[in-house]
mmCIF file with all atom_site columns, C-alpha atoms in Angstrom:
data_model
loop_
_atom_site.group_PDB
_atom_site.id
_atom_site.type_symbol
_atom_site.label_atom_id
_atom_site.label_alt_id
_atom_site.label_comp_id
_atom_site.label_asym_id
_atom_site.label_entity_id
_atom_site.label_seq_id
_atom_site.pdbx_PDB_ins_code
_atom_site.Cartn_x
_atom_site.Cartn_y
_atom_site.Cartn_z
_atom_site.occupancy
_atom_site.B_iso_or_equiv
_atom_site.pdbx_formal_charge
_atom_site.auth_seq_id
_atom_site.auth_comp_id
_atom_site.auth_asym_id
_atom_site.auth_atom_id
_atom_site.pdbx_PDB_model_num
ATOM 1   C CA . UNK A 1 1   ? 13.127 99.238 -58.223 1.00 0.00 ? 1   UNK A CA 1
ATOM 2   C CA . UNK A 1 2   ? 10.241 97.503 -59.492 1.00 0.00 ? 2   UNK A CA 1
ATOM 3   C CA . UNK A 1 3   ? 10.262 93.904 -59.798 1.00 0.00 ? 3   UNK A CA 1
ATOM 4   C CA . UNK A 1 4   ? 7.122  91.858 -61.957 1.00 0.00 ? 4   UNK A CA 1
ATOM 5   C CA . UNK A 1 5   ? 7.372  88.616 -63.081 1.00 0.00 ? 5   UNK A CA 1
ATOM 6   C CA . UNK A 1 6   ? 5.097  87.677 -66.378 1.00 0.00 ? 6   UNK A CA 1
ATOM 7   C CA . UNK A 1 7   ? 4.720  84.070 -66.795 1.00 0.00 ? 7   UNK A CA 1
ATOM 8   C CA . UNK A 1 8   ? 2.325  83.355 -69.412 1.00 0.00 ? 8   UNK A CA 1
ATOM 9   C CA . UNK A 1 9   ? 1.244  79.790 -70.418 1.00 0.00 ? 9   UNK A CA 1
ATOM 10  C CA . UNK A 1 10  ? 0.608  78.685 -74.081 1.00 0.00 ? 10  UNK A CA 1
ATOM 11  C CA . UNK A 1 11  ? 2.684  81.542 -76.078 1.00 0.00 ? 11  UNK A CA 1
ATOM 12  C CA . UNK A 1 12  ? 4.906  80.458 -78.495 1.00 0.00 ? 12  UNK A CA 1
ATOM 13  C CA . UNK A 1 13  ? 7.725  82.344 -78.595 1.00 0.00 ? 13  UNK A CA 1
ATOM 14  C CA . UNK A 1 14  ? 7.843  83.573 -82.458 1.00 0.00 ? 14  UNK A CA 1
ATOM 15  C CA . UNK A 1 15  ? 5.591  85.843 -82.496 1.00 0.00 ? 15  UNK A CA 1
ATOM 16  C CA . UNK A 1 16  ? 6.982  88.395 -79.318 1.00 0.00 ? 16  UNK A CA 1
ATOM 17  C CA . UNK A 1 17  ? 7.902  91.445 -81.126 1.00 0.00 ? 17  UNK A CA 1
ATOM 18  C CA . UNK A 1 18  ? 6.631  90.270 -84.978 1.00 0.00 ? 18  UNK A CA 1
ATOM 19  C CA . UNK A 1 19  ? 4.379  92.440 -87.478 1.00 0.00 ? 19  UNK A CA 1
ATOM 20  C CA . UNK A 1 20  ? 2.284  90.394 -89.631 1.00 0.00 ? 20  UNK A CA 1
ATOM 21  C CA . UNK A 1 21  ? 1.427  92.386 -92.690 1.00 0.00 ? 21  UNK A CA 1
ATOM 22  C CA . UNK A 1 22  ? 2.751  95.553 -91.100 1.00 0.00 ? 22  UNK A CA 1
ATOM 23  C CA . UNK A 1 23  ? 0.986  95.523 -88.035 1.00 0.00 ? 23  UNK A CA 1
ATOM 24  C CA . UNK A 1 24  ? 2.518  94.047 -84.747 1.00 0.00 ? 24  UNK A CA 1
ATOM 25  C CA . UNK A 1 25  ? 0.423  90.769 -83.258 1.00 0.00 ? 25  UNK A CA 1
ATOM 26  C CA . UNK A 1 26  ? 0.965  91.736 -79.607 1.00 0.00 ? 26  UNK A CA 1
ATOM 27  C CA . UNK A 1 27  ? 1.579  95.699 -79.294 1.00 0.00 ? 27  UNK A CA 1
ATOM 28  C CA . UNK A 1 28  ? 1.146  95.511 -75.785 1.00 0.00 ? 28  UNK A CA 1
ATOM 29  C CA . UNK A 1 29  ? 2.994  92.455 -74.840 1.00 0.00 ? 29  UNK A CA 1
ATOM 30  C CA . UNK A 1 30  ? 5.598  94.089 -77.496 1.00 0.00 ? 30  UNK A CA 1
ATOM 31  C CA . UNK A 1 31  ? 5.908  97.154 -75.573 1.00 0.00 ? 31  UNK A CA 1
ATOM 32  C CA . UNK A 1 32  ? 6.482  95.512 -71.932 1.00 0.00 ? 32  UNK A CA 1
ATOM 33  C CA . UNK A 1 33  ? 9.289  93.045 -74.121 1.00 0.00 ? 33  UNK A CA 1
ATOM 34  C CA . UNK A 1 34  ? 10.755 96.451 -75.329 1.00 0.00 ? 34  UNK A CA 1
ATOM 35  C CA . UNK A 1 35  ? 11.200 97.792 -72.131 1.00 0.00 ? 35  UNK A CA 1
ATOM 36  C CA . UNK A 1 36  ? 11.773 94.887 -69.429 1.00 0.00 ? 36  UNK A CA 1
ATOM 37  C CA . UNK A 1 37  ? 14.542 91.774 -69.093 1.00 0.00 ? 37  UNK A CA 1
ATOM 38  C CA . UNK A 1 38  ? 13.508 88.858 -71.201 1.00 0.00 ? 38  UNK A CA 1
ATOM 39  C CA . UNK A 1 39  ? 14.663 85.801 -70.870 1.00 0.00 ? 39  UNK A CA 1
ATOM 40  C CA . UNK A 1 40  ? 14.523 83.802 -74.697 1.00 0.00 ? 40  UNK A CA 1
ATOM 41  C CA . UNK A 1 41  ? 15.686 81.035 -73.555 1.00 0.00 ? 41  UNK A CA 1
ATOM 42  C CA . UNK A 1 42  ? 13.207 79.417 -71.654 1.00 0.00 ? 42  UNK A CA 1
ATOM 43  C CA . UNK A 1 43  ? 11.541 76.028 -71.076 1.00 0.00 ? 43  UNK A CA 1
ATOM 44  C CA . UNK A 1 44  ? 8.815  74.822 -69.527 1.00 0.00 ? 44  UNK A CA 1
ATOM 45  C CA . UNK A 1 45  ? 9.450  72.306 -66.446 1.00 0.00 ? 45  UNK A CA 1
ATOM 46  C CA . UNK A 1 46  ? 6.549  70.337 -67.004 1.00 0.00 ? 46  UNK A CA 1
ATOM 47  C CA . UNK A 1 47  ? 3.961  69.441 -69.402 1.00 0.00 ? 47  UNK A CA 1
ATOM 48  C CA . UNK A 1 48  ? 1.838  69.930 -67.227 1.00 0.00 ? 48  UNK A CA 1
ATOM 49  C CA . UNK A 1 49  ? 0.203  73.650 -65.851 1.00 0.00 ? 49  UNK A CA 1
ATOM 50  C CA . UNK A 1 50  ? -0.403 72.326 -62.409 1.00 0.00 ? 50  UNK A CA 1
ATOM 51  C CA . UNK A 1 51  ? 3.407  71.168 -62.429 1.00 0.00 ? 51  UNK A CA 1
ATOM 52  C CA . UNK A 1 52  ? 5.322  73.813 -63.818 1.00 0.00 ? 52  UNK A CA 1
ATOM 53  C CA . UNK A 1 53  ? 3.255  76.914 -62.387 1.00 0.00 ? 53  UNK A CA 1
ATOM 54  C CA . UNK A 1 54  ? 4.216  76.033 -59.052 1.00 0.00 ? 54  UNK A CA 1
ATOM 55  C CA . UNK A 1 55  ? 7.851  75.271 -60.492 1.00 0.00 ? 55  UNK A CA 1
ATOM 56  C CA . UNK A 1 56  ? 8.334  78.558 -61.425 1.00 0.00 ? 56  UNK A CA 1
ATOM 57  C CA . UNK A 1 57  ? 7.832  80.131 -58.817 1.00 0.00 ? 57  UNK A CA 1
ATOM 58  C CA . UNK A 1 58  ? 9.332  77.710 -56.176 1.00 0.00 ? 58  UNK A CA 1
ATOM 59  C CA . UNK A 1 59  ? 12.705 76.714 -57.964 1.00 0.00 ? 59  UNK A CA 1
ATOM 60  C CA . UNK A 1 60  ? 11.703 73.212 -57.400 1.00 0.00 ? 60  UNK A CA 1
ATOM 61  C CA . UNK A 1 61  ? 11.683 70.767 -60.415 1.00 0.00 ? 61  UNK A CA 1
ATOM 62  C CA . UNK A 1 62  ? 8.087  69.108 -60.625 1.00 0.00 ? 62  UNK A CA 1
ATOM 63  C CA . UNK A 1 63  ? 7.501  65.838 -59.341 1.00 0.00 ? 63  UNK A CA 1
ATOM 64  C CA . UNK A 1 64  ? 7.821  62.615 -61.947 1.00 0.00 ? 64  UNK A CA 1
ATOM 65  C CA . UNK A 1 65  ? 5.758  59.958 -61.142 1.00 0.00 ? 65  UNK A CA 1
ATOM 66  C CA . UNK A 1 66  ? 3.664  57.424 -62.981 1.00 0.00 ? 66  UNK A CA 1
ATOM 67  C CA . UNK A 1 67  ? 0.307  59.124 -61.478 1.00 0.00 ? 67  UNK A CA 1
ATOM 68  C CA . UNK A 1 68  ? -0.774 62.374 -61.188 1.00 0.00 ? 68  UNK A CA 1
ATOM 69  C CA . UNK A 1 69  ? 0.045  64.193 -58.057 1.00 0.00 ? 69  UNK A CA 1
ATOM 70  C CA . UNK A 1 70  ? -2.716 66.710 -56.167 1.00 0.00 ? 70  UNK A CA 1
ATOM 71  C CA . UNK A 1 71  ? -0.898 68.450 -53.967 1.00 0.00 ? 71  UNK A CA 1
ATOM 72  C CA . UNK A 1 72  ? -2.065 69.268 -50.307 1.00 0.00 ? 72  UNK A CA 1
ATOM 73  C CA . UNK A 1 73  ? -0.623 71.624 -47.549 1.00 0.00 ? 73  UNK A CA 1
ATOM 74  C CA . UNK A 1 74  ? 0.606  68.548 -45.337 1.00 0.00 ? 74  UNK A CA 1
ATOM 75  C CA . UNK A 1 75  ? 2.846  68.086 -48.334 1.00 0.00 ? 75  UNK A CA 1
ATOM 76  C CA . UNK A 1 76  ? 6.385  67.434 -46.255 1.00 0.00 ? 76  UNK A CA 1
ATOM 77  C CA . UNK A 1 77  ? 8.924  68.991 -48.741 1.00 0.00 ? 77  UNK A CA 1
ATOM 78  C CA . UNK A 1 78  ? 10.473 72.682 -48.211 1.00 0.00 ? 78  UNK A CA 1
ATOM 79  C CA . UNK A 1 79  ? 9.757  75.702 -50.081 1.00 0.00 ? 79  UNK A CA 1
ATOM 80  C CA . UNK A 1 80  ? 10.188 78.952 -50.648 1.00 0.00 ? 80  UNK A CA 1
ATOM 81  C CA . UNK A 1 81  ? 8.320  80.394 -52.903 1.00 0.00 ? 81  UNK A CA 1
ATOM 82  C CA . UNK A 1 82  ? 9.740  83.922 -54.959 1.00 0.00 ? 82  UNK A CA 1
ATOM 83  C CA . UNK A 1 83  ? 7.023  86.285 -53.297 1.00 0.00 ? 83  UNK A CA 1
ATOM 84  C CA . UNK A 1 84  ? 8.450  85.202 -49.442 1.00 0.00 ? 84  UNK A CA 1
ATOM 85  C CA . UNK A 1 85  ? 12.123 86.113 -50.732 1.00 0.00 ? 85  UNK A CA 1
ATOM 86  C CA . UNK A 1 86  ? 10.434 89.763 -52.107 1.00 0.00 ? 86  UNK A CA 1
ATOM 87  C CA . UNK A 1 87  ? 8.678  90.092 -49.013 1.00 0.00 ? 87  UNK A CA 1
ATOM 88  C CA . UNK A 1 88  ? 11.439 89.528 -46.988 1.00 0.00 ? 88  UNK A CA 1
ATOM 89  C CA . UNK A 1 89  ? 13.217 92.365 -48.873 1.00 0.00 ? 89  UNK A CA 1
ATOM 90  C CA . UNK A 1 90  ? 10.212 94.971 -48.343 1.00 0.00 ? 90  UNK A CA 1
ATOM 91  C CA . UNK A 1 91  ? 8.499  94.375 -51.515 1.00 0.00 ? 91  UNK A CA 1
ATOM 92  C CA . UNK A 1 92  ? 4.254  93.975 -51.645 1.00 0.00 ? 92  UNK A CA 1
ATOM 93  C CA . UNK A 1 93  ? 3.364  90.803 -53.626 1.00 0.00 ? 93  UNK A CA 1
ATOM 94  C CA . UNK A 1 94  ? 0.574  89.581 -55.385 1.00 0.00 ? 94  UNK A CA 1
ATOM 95  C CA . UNK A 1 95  ? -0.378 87.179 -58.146 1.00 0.00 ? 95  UNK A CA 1
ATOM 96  C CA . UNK A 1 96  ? -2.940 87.814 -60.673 1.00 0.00 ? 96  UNK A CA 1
ATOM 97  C CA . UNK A 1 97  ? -4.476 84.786 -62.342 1.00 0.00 ? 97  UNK A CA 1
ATOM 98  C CA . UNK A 1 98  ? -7.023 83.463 -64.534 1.00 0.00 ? 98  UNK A CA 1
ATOM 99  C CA . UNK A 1 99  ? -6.901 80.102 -63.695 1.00 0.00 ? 99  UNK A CA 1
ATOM 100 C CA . UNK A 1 100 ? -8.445 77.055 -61.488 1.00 0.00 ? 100 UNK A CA 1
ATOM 101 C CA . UNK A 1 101 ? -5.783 77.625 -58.569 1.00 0.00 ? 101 UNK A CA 1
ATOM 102 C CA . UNK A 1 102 ? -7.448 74.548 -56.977 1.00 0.00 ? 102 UNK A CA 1
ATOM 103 C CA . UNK A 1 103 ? -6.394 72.477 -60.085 1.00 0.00 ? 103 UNK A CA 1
ATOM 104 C CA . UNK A 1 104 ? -4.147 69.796 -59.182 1.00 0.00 ? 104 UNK A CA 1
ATOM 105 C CA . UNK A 1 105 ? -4.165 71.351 -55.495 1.00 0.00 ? 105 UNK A CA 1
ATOM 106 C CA . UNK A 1 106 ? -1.618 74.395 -56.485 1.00 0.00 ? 106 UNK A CA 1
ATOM 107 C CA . UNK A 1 107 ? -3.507 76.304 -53.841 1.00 0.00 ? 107 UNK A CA 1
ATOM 108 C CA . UNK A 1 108 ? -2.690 74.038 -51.292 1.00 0.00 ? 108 UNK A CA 1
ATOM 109 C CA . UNK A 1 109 ? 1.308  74.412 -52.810 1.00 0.00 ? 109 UNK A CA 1
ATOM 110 C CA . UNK A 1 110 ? 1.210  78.287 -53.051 1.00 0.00 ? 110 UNK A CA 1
#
């Protein structure tokens, strides 16, 4: 089977599968919601994107401290990160983005 995760940032979530004046906002997004698992209730780990982007996709709750952390390879906590696990069980992975990756040093996480 197929597996593809959609994590999109800055949606609210009333307006997935709504018409305004007969016509549906999203169609597309609609259709995909139609057809796939969705998970309604979700929240976001972190207020911030650099935070709970690599949240997601690690299991790991985001770090809380008074300053802003940039994270960097030598990092020395664990992870594993969904696309190992789905490589590790034959799958081909890859991440499609529109964002600064090197924002807050999530490239250096992921």
């Amino acid at each position: 089977p197929y597996l593809i995760l959609v994590k999109i940032e800055s949606l609210r979530h009333d307006v997935v599968l709504q018409s305004h004046q007969g016509r549906e906002i999203m169609p597309r997004l609609n259709a995909l919601a139609r057809a796939s698992v969705r998970f309604t209730r979700a929240y976001a780990p972190a207020t911030h994107t650099d935070y709970s982007d690599v949240s997601i996709l690690s299991s790991l709750y985001p770090l809380r401290t008074r300053r802003h952390h940039y994270f960097r390879a030598s990092d020395p906590w664990p992870k594993t990160l969904i696309y190992d696990l789905c490589k590790q069980a034959g799958y081909a992975t890859a991440i499609f983005s529109s964002e600064n990756e090197k924002w807050g040093g999530k490239d250096a996480f992921l």
